[in-house]
mmCIF file of C-alpha atoms (C1' of nucleotides) in Angstrom:
data_model
loop_
_atom_site.group_PDB
_atom_site.id
_atom_site.type_symbol
_atom_site.label_atom_id
_atom_site.label_comp_id
_atom_site.label_asym_id
_atom_site.label_seq_id
_atom_site.Cartn_x
_atom_site.Cartn_y
_atom_site.Cartn_z
ATOM 1 C CA UNK S 1 0.000 0.000 0.000
ATOM 2 C CA UNK S 2 2.841 2.429 0.700
ATOM 3 C CA UNK S 3 5.753 2.473 -1.717
ATOM 4 C CA UNK S 4 4.345 5.358 -3.671
ATOM 5 C CA UNK S 5 6.159 7.779 -1.405
ATOM 6 C CA UNK S 6 9.727 7.183 -0.150
ATOM 7 C CA UNK S 7 9.774 6.338 3.549
ATOM 8 C CA UNK S 8 11.663 9.413 4.715
ATOM 9 C CA UNK S 9 9.410 11.658 2.692
ATOM 10 C CA UNK S 10 6.312 10.100 4.157
ATOM 11 C CA UNK S 11 7.671 10.402 7.674
ATOM 12 C CA UNK S 12 8.419 14.056 6.968
ATOM 13 C CA UNK S 13 4.868 14.633 5.744
ATOM 14 C CA UNK S 14 3.228 12.898 8.666
ATOM 15 C CA UNK S 15 5.308 14.699 11.233
ATOM 16 C CA UNK S 16 4.617 17.941 9.420
ATOM 17 C CA UNK S 17 0.880 17.390 9.858
ATOM 18 C CA UNK S 18 1.143 16.263 13.464
ATOM 19 C CA UNK S 19 3.441 19.117 14.438
ATOM 20 C CA UNK S 20 1.082 21.632 12.897
ATOM 21 C CA UNK S 21 -2.054 20.343 14.555
ATOM 22 C CA UNK S 22 -0.484 19.991 17.985
ATOM 23 C CA UNK S 23 1.443 23.266 18.048
ATOM 24 C CA UNK S 24 -1.379 25.410 16.682
ATOM 25 C CA UNK S 25 -3.821 23.949 19.116
ATOM 26 C CA UNK S 26 -1.611 24.732 22.111
ATOM 27 C CA UNK S 27 -0.827 28.270 21.005
ATOM 28 C CA UNK S 28 -4.500 28.938 20.386
ATOM 29 C CA UNK S 29 -5.364 27.727 23.864
ATOM 30 C CA UNK S 30 -2.715 29.891 25.453
ATOM 31 C CA UNK S 31 -3.779 33.031 23.576
ATOM 32 C CA UNK S 32 -7.338 32.501 24.683
ATOM 33 C CA UNK S 33 -6.311 31.839 28.254
ATOM 34 C CA UNK S 34 -4.596 35.226 28.314
ATOM 35 C CA UNK S 35 -7.561 37.042 26.818
ATOM 36 C CA UNK S 36 -5.788 37.835 23.549
ATOM 37 C CA UNK S 37 -6.916 37.713 19.934
ATOM 38 C CA UNK S 38 -7.281 34.254 18.355
ATOM 39 C CA UNK S 39 -4.707 33.192 15.832
ATOM 40 C CA UNK S 40 -6.950 33.788 12.827
ATOM 41 C CA UNK S 41 -7.454 37.371 13.934
ATOM 42 C CA UNK S 42 -3.758 37.733 14.536
ATOM 43 C CA UNK S 43 -3.118 36.539 10.993
ATOM 44 C CA UNK S 44 -5.319 39.309 9.647
ATOM 45 C CA UNK S 45 -3.701 41.975 11.798
ATOM 46 C CA UNK S 46 -0.171 40.965 10.918
ATOM 47 C CA UNK S 47 -0.943 40.650 7.208
ATOM 48 C CA UNK S 48 -2.354 44.163 7.162
ATOM 49 C CA UNK S 49 0.427 45.523 9.297
ATOM 50 C CA UNK S 50 3.110 44.072 7.034
ATOM 51 C CA UNK S 51 1.553 45.427 3.847
ATOM 52 C CA UNK S 52 2.923 48.455 2.043
ATOM 53 C CA UNK S 53 0.987 51.444 3.355
ATOM 54 C CA UNK S 54 -0.340 49.217 6.148
ATOM 55 C CA UNK S 55 -3.483 48.554 4.136
ATOM 56 C CA UNK S 56 -4.560 45.451 2.208
ATOM 57 C CA UNK S 57 -7.277 44.607 -0.293
ATOM 58 C CA UNK S 58 -9.772 41.927 0.685
ATOM 59 C CA UNK S 59 -8.723 39.883 -2.328
ATOM 60 C CA UNK S 60 -5.083 39.935 -1.257
ATOM 61 C CA UNK S 61 -5.954 39.146 2.316
ATOM 62 C CA UNK S 62 -7.887 36.082 1.219
ATOM 63 C CA UNK S 63 -4.998 34.914 -0.929
ATOM 64 C CA UNK S 64 -2.483 35.552 1.827
ATOM 65 C CA UNK S 65 -4.443 33.597 4.436
ATOM 66 C CA UNK S 66 -5.560 30.864 2.027
ATOM 67 C CA UNK S 67 -9.222 31.678 2.560
ATOM 68 C CA UNK S 68 -12.103 32.111 0.178
ATOM 69 C CA UNK S 69 -13.261 35.661 -0.420
ATOM 70 C CA UNK S 70 -16.387 35.102 1.581
ATOM 71 C CA UNK S 71 -14.288 33.681 4.403
ATOM 72 C CA UNK S 72 -12.254 36.867 4.375
ATOM 73 C CA UNK S 73 -15.422 38.945 4.430
ATOM 74 C CA UNK S 74 -16.810 37.146 7.488
ATOM 75 C CA UNK S 75 -13.506 37.345 9.293
ATOM 76 C CA UNK S 76 -13.025 41.044 8.664
ATOM 77 C CA UNK S 77 -16.649 41.600 9.720
ATOM 78 C CA UNK S 78 -15.774 40.293 13.155
ATOM 79 C CA UNK S 79 -12.574 42.235 13.447
ATOM 80 C CA UNK S 80 -14.403 45.355 12.394
ATOM 81 C CA UNK S 81 -17.152 44.720 14.938
ATOM 82 C CA UNK S 82 -14.405 44.423 17.547
ATOM 83 C CA UNK S 83 -12.969 47.749 16.307
ATOM 84 C CA UNK S 84 -9.602 46.258 15.415
ATOM 85 C CA UNK S 85 -9.729 47.107 11.716
ATOM 86 C CA UNK S 86 -11.688 49.397 9.430
ATOM 87 C CA UNK S 87 -12.647 49.074 5.805
ATOM 88 C CA UNK S 88 -12.020 52.027 3.538
ATOM 89 C CA UNK S 89 -13.027 52.319 -0.095
ATOM 90 C CA UNK S 90 -10.038 52.045 -2.385
ATOM 91 C CA UNK S 91 -9.292 55.356 -4.060
ATOM 92 C CA UNK S 92 -8.350 54.063 -7.469
ATOM 93 C CA UNK S 93 -10.895 51.238 -7.808
ATOM 94 C CA UNK S 94 -14.116 51.745 -5.961
ATOM 95 C CA UNK S 95 -15.132 48.116 -6.205
ATOM 96 C CA UNK S 96 -12.419 47.225 -3.768
ATOM 97 C CA UNK S 97 -12.134 47.702 -0.035
ATOM 98 C CA UNK S 98 -8.900 48.178 1.839
ATOM 99 C CA UNK S 99 -8.513 46.854 5.325
ATOM 100 C CA UNK S 100 -6.608 49.116 7.692
ATOM 101 C CA UNK S 101 -5.713 48.764 11.350
ATOM 102 C CA UNK S 102 -7.326 50.913 13.951
ATOM 103 C CA UNK S 103 -5.392 52.068 16.942
ATOM 104 C CA UNK S 104 -6.961 49.221 18.889
ATOM 105 C CA UNK S 105 -5.833 46.794 16.215
ATOM 106 C CA UNK S 106 -2.213 47.883 16.484
ATOM 107 C CA UNK S 107 -2.464 47.575 20.209
ATOM 108 C CA UNK S 108 -3.983 44.101 20.072
ATOM 109 C CA UNK S 109 -1.208 43.058 17.731
ATOM 110 C CA UNK S 110 1.547 44.347 19.997
ATOM 111 C CA UNK S 111 -0.099 42.824 23.010
ATOM 112 C CA UNK S 112 -0.532 39.352 21.509
ATOM 113 C CA UNK S 113 2.902 39.107 19.991
ATOM 114 C CA UNK S 114 4.909 38.282 23.146
ATOM 115 C CA UNK S 115 2.625 35.365 23.964
ATOM 116 C CA UNK S 116 2.558 34.161 20.411
ATOM 117 C CA UNK S 117 6.341 34.489 20.217
ATOM 118 C CA UNK S 118 6.701 32.535 23.429
ATOM 119 C CA UNK S 119 4.669 29.728 21.919
ATOM 120 C CA UNK S 120 6.685 29.732 18.727
ATOM 121 C CA UNK S 121 9.891 29.577 20.712
ATOM 122 C CA UNK S 122 8.921 26.951 23.210
ATOM 123 C CA UNK S 123 7.011 24.667 20.927
ATOM 124 C CA UNK S 124 8.914 25.087 17.708
ATOM 125 C CA UNK S 125 12.178 26.991 17.527
ATOM 126 C CA UNK S 126 13.785 25.760 20.712
ATOM 127 C CA UNK S 127 12.993 22.167 19.783
ATOM 128 C CA UNK S 128 14.840 22.430 16.466
ATOM 129 C CA UNK S 129 18.584 22.457 15.955
ATOM 130 C CA UNK S 130 19.954 25.405 13.993
ATOM 131 C CA UNK S 131 20.447 23.187 10.960
ATOM 132 C CA UNK S 132 16.933 21.877 11.160
ATOM 133 C CA UNK S 133 15.481 25.349 11.462
ATOM 134 C CA UNK S 134 17.393 26.422 8.375
ATOM 135 C CA UNK S 135 16.268 23.338 6.469
ATOM 136 C CA UNK S 136 12.654 23.888 7.495
ATOM 137 C CA UNK S 137 12.785 27.551 6.533
ATOM 138 C CA UNK S 138 14.320 26.843 3.120
ATOM 139 C CA UNK S 139 12.535 23.633 2.252
ATOM 140 C CA UNK S 140 9.075 24.572 3.421
ATOM 141 C CA UNK S 141 9.521 28.020 1.922
ATOM 142 C CA UNK S 142 9.931 26.327 -1.436
ATOM 143 C CA UNK S 143 6.961 24.056 -0.717
ATOM 144 C CA UNK S 144 4.799 27.075 0.027
ATOM 145 C CA UNK S 145 5.843 29.055 -3.044
ATOM 146 C CA UNK S 146 5.457 26.054 -5.280
ATOM 147 C CA UNK S 147 1.981 25.224 -3.967
ATOM 148 C CA UNK S 148 0.820 28.817 -4.296
ATOM 149 C CA UNK S 149 2.050 28.996 -7.842
ATOM 150 C CA UNK S 150 -0.062 25.957 -8.638
ATOM 151 C CA UNK S 151 -3.112 27.346 -6.903
ATOM 152 C CA UNK S 152 -3.169 30.508 -8.917
ATOM 153 C CA UNK S 153 -2.651 28.664 -12.178
ATOM 154 C CA UNK S 154 -5.405 26.146 -11.488
ATOM 155 C CA UNK S 155 -7.902 28.865 -10.523
ATOM 156 C CA UNK O 1 8.398 44.242 17.672
ATOM 157 C CA UNK O 2 10.177 41.107 16.489
ATOM 158 C CA UNK O 3 13.383 40.199 18.294
ATOM 159 C CA UNK O 4 11.581 37.820 20.584
ATOM 160 C CA UNK O 5 12.174 35.041 18.095
ATOM 161 C CA UNK O 6 15.444 34.618 16.178
ATOM 162 C CA UNK O 7 15.016 35.513 12.508
ATOM 163 C CA UNK O 8 15.692 32.059 11.098
ATOM 164 C CA UNK O 9 13.314 30.510 13.575
ATOM 165 C CA UNK O 10 10.573 32.951 12.693
ATOM 166 C CA UNK O 11 11.092 32.354 8.979
ATOM 167 C CA UNK O 12 10.862 28.625 9.640
ATOM 168 C CA UNK O 13 7.606 29.077 11.535
ATOM 169 C CA UNK O 14 6.014 31.303 8.914
ATOM 170 C CA UNK O 15 6.966 29.028 6.057
ATOM 171 C CA UNK O 16 5.713 26.085 8.064
ATOM 172 C CA UNK O 17 2.283 27.710 8.319
ATOM 173 C CA UNK O 18 2.179 28.818 4.697
ATOM 174 C CA UNK O 19 3.309 25.444 3.399
ATOM 175 C CA UNK O 20 0.665 23.682 5.429
ATOM 176 C CA UNK O 21 -2.217 25.874 4.357
ATOM 177 C CA UNK O 22 -1.286 25.850 0.688
ATOM 178 C CA UNK O 23 -0.448 22.152 0.364
ATOM 179 C CA UNK O 24 -3.468 20.887 2.283
ATOM 180 C CA UNK O 25 -5.788 23.074 0.328
ATOM 181 C CA UNK O 26 -4.511 21.764 -3.014
ATOM 182 C CA UNK O 27 -4.601 18.121 -1.984
ATOM 183 C CA UNK O 28 -8.107 18.546 -0.668
ATOM 184 C CA UNK O 29 -9.223 20.060 -3.954
ATOM 185 C CA UNK O 30 -7.672 17.255 -5.958
ATOM 186 C CA UNK O 31 -9.239 14.523 -3.815
ATOM 187 C CA UNK O 32 -12.619 16.108 -4.248
ATOM 188 C CA UNK O 33 -12.136 16.548 -7.985
ATOM 189 C CA UNK O 34 -11.531 12.805 -8.254
ATOM 190 C CA UNK O 35 -14.556 11.894 -6.194
ATOM 191 C CA UNK O 36 -12.524 10.527 -3.293
ATOM 192 C CA UNK O 37 -12.862 10.877 0.470
ATOM 193 C CA UNK O 38 -11.897 14.237 1.994
ATOM 194 C CA UNK O 39 -8.696 14.427 3.973
ATOM 195 C CA UNK O 40 -10.422 14.438 7.350
ATOM 196 C CA UNK O 41 -12.150 11.187 6.453
ATOM 197 C CA UNK O 42 -8.896 9.783 5.185
ATOM 198 C CA UNK O 43 -7.296 10.642 8.506
ATOM 199 C CA UNK O 44 -9.913 8.579 10.305
ATOM 200 C CA UNK O 45 -9.576 5.631 7.972
ATOM 201 C CA UNK O 46 -5.795 5.532 8.149
ATOM 202 C CA UNK O 47 -5.754 5.956 11.920
ATOM 203 C CA UNK O 48 -8.094 3.010 12.327
ATOM 204 C CA UNK O 49 -6.272 0.957 9.749
ATOM 205 C CA UNK O 50 -2.915 1.505 11.436
ATOM 206 C CA UNK O 51 -4.172 0.560 14.892
ATOM 207 C CA UNK O 52 -3.435 -2.790 16.496
ATOM 208 C CA UNK O 53 -6.357 -5.035 15.648
ATOM 209 C CA UNK O 54 -7.477 -2.451 13.070
ATOM 210 C CA UNK O 55 -9.862 -0.965 15.630
ATOM 211 C CA UNK O 56 -9.618 2.254 17.636
ATOM 212 C CA UNK O 57 -11.458 3.782 20.582
ATOM 213 C CA UNK O 58 -13.192 7.098 20.005
ATOM 214 C CA UNK O 59 -11.076 8.655 22.708
ATOM 215 C CA UNK O 60 -7.864 7.598 20.995
ATOM 216 C CA UNK O 61 -9.107 8.710 17.629
ATOM 217 C CA UNK O 62 -9.814 12.170 18.980
ATOM 218 C CA UNK O 63 -6.364 12.374 20.518
ATOM 219 C CA UNK O 64 -4.709 11.124 17.372
ATOM 220 C CA UNK O 65 -6.451 13.647 15.119
ATOM 221 C CA UNK O 66 -6.255 16.511 17.622
ATOM 222 C CA UNK O 67 -10.026 16.810 17.812
ATOM 223 C CA UNK O 68 -12.412 17.156 20.711
ATOM 224 C CA UNK O 69 -14.437 14.091 21.575
ATOM 225 C CA UNK O 70 -17.566 15.595 20.169
ATOM 226 C CA UNK O 71 -15.698 16.423 16.989
ATOM 227 C CA UNK O 72 -14.723 12.780 16.708
ATOM 228 C CA UNK O 73 -18.318 11.716 17.295
ATOM 229 C CA UNK O 74 -19.673 13.950 14.516
ATOM 230 C CA UNK O 75 -16.960 12.847 12.124
ATOM 231 C CA UNK O 76 -17.468 9.140 12.750
ATOM 232 C CA UNK O 77 -21.234 9.693 12.405
ATOM 233 C CA UNK O 78 -20.678 10.784 8.833
ATOM 234 C CA UNK O 79 -18.289 7.988 8.003
ATOM 235 C CA UNK O 80 -20.726 5.507 9.455
ATOM 236 C CA UNK O 81 -23.588 6.990 7.460
ATOM 237 C CA UNK O 82 -21.409 6.550 4.378
ATOM 238 C CA UNK O 83 -20.801 2.916 5.418
ATOM 239 C CA UNK O 84 -17.040 3.350 5.627
ATOM 240 C CA UNK O 85 -16.723 2.468 9.301
ATOM 241 C CA UNK O 86 -18.793 0.790 11.974
ATOM 242 C CA UNK O 87 -18.928 1.270 15.692
ATOM 243 C CA UNK O 88 -18.783 -1.799 17.889
ATOM 244 C CA UNK O 89 -19.148 -1.882 21.651
ATOM 245 C CA UNK O 90 -15.842 -2.574 23.352
ATOM 246 C CA UNK O 91 -15.821 -6.007 24.935
ATOM 247 C CA UNK O 92 -13.925 -5.141 28.081
ATOM 248 C CA UNK O 93 -15.441 -1.739 28.832
ATOM 249 C CA UNK O 94 -18.949 -1.229 27.603
ATOM 250 C CA UNK O 95 -18.816 2.529 27.945
ATOM 251 C CA UNK O 96 -16.431 2.658 25.028
ATOM 252 C CA UNK O 97 -16.969 2.246 21.322
ATOM 253 C CA UNK O 98 -14.423 0.904 18.887
ATOM 254 C CA UNK O 99 -14.321 2.170 15.359
ATOM 255 C CA UNK O 100 -13.616 -0.483 12.737
ATOM 256 C CA UNK O 101 -13.368 -0.295 8.966
ATOM 257 C CA UNK O 102 -15.989 -1.811 6.770
ATOM 258 C CA UNK O 103 -15.063 -3.397 3.497
ATOM 259 C CA UNK O 104 -16.082 -0.162 1.813
ATOM 260 C CA UNK O 105 -13.809 1.762 4.160
ATOM 261 C CA UNK O 106 -10.781 -0.331 3.253
ATOM 262 C CA UNK O 107 -11.614 0.134 -0.372
ATOM 263 C CA UNK O 108 -12.006 3.899 -0.042
ATOM 264 C CA UNK O 109 -8.658 4.019 1.700
ATOM 265 C CA UNK O 110 -6.872 2.045 -0.999
ATOM 266 C CA UNK O 111 -8.538 4.066 -3.687
ATOM 267 C CA UNK O 112 -7.654 7.458 -2.236
ATOM 268 C CA UNK O 113 -4.063 6.649 -1.408
ATOM 269 C CA UNK O 114 -2.541 6.938 -4.901
ATOM 270 C CA UNK O 115 -3.982 10.413 -5.360
ATOM 271 C CA UNK O 116 -3.015 11.495 -1.890
ATOM 272 C CA UNK O 117 0.463 10.065 -2.406
ATOM 273 C CA UNK O 118 0.763 11.918 -5.674
ATOM 274 C CA UNK O 119 -0.045 15.151 -3.890
ATOM 275 C CA UNK O 120 2.458 14.471 -1.126
ATOM 276 C CA UNK O 121 5.138 13.747 -3.694
ATOM 277 C CA UNK O 122 4.512 16.603 -6.033
ATOM 278 C CA UNK O 123 3.807 19.285 -3.486
ATOM 279 C CA UNK O 124 6.095 18.239 -0.684
ATOM 280 C CA UNK O 125 8.617 15.463 -1.068
ATOM 281 C CA UNK O 126 9.893 16.262 -4.532
ATOM 282 C CA UNK O 127 10.374 19.898 -3.576
ATOM 283 C CA UNK O 128 12.661 19.012 -0.666
ATOM 284 C CA UNK O 129 16.262 17.887 -0.862
ATOM 285 C CA UNK O 130 17.053 14.596 0.871
ATOM 286 C CA UNK O 131 18.743 16.482 3.706
ATOM 287 C CA UNK O 132 15.808 18.776 4.143
ATOM 288 C CA UNK O 133 13.363 15.893 4.215
ATOM 289 C CA UNK O 134 15.421 14.199 6.905
ATOM 290 C CA UNK O 135 15.644 17.421 8.915
ATOM 291 C CA UNK O 136 11.903 17.996 8.603
ATOM 292 C CA UNK O 137 11.118 14.428 9.627
ATOM 293 C CA UNK O 138 13.406 14.568 12.662
ATOM 294 C CA UNK O 139 12.831 18.131 13.766
ATOM 295 C CA UNK O 140 9.090 18.271 13.293
ATOM 296 C CA UNK O 141 8.791 14.816 14.787
ATOM 297 C CA UNK O 142 10.297 16.219 17.951
ATOM 298 C CA UNK O 143 8.049 19.262 17.754
ATOM 299 C CA UNK O 144 4.987 17.024 17.515
ATOM 300 C CA UNK O 145 5.977 14.746 20.382
ATOM 301 C CA UNK O 146 6.910 17.663 22.574
ATOM 302 C CA UNK O 147 3.646 19.490 21.919
ATOM 303 C CA UNK O 148 1.565 16.400 22.559
ATOM 304 C CA UNK O 149 3.330 15.763 25.817
ATOM 305 C CA UNK O 150 2.391 19.273 26.898
ATOM 306 C CA UNK O 151 -1.202 18.890 25.819
ATOM 307 C CA UNK O 152 -1.811 15.839 27.898
ATOM 308 C CA UNK O 153 -0.176 17.371 30.943
ATOM 309 C CA UNK O 154 -2.103 20.642 30.688
ATOM 310 C CA UNK O 155 -5.451 18.865 30.296
ATOM 311 C "C1'" DA Q 1 -18.067 10.421 41.467
ATOM 312 C "C1'" DA Q 2 -15.284 9.749 37.212
ATOM 313 C "C1'" DA Q 3 -14.632 8.338 32.359
ATOM 314 C "C1'" DG Q 4 -16.424 7.325 27.543
ATOM 315 C "C1'" DA Q 5 -19.395 8.957 24.375
ATOM 316 C "C1'" DT Q 6 -23.271 11.638 22.526
ATOM 317 C "C1'" DT Q 7 -26.473 15.722 21.874
ATOM 318 C "C1'" DG Q 8 -28.001 20.887 21.688
ATOM 319 C "C1'" DA Q 9 -26.640 25.435 20.830
ATOM 320 C "C1'" DG Q 10 -23.535 28.467 18.934
ATOM 321 C "C1'" DT Q 11 -19.331 29.803 15.973
ATOM 322 C "C1'" DT Q 12 -16.476 29.610 11.922
ATOM 323 C "C1'" DG Q 13 -15.857 28.648 7.357
ATOM 324 C "C1'" DT Q 14 -17.511 27.244 2.358
ATOM 325 C "C1'" DC Q 15 -20.231 27.353 -2.104
ATOM 326 C "C1'" DA Q 16 -23.427 29.534 -5.135
ATOM 327 C "C1'" DA Q 17 -25.944 33.527 -6.174
ATOM 328 C "C1'" DT Q 18 -26.112 38.616 -6.123
ATOM 329 C "C1'" DC Q 19 -24.837 43.547 -6.120
ATOM 330 C "C1'" DT Q 20 -21.682 47.182 -7.589
ATOM 331 C "C1'" DT Q 21 -18.046 49.043 -10.276
ATOM 332 C "C1'" DC Q 22 -14.900 48.603 -14.051
ATOM 333 C "C1'" DG G 1 -19.435 40.764 -19.298
ATOM 334 C "C1'" DA G 2 -15.774 40.254 -15.769
ATOM 335 C "C1'" DA G 3 -13.780 41.355 -11.174
ATOM 336 C "C1'" DG G 4 -14.255 42.776 -6.111
ATOM 337 C "C1'" DA G 5 -16.940 42.047 -2.428
ATOM 338 C "C1'" DT G 6 -21.013 40.616 0.153
ATOM 339 C "C1'" DT G 7 -25.113 37.674 1.499
ATOM 340 C "C1'" DG G 8 -28.020 33.253 2.121
ATOM 341 C "C1'" DA G 9 -27.990 28.505 2.853
ATOM 342 C "C1'" DC G 10 -25.406 24.951 4.621
ATOM 343 C "C1'" DA G 11 -21.345 21.972 6.570
ATOM 344 C "C1'" DA G 12 -17.644 21.303 10.097
ATOM 345 C "C1'" DC G 13 -16.183 21.958 14.569
ATOM 346 C "C1'" DT G 14 -16.351 23.404 19.722
ATOM 347 C "C1'" DC G 15 -18.226 24.013 24.413
ATOM 348 C "C1'" DA G 16 -21.309 22.738 28.005
ATOM 349 C "C1'" DA G 17 -24.688 19.649 29.508
ATOM 350 C "C1'" DT G 18 -26.356 14.827 29.557
ATOM 351 C "C1'" DC G 19 -26.581 9.748 29.459
ATOM 352 C "C1'" DT G 20 -24.416 5.264 30.424
ATOM 353 C "C1'" DT G 21 -21.165 2.317 32.517
ATOM 354 C "C1'" DT G 22 -17.448 1.744 35.810
#
DNA sequence: AAAGATTGAGTTGTCAATCTTC
DNA sequence: GAAGATTGACAACTCAATCTTT
């Protein structure tokens, strides 16, 4: 039944899935315990914050977070209701909406980061050797770029 | 605002998340396109199939897939409705239910594997060097074990 | 009373259809 | 008519409460 995937590759894939599920789940729990924004909200805030001009089109946000457009809409609805982001009509193309951080959004981002960073360190970085971290960064970086390239072409 | 996590470690973490979201999403799409079981169902089938005696308690299934118990119940409900698994009362402890594969479940598993394997190869394994695959398998294996150990202790 | 599992209510996300602007 | 975004209907998952067996 196996044999279609080399053993090391399959082990890498399985551990990749297990590591993701377990680590995300723990970080999520810890953020909630501390009364901070959930990880999905954090993803929105950081994506907007890292964008040129600190504003991001809905379309780009969806692509960035690997969500559907409607998923992005719902998510931003909640963040907007919580006053962490605002939508503003795009100047050049009035179909589009830009998401921008409010003051509260920047604050929530700064406040969550230390806890998130602690999770990343304790559960991920500190468990890896330097070589492994480099290999993960390079290899999975290529995996991500490659998969995204295929997504856009197949859509 | 960064600085709490070393740069390489943070790059590794971010690429880890991006790779996961992008690769899973593509594999899921391909499985659906071919009329095969979704990945979450596959996870159940393979977990049961790999268990000693080819049967697995609900509790263990939930732990294995990083789900809540109710999540496991709902999921197995659907697989049972689709005649891919059956529940049987555990002989030694009649509170518990064991999940076992039906003939249709084994067939669905065998049928989905080549497509799943193709996705793993094309999107993941073939994109990694041999060294990277080994580093991912080892490093993320440790990440997964470490995180699971913490989950059980904190619950 | 505790553990395994299930159910009811609520949340989060998806797909298809729709509205607006290009 | 096509693209950006939103809405309605529905599917997947979680939490808290419940039922059964230990």
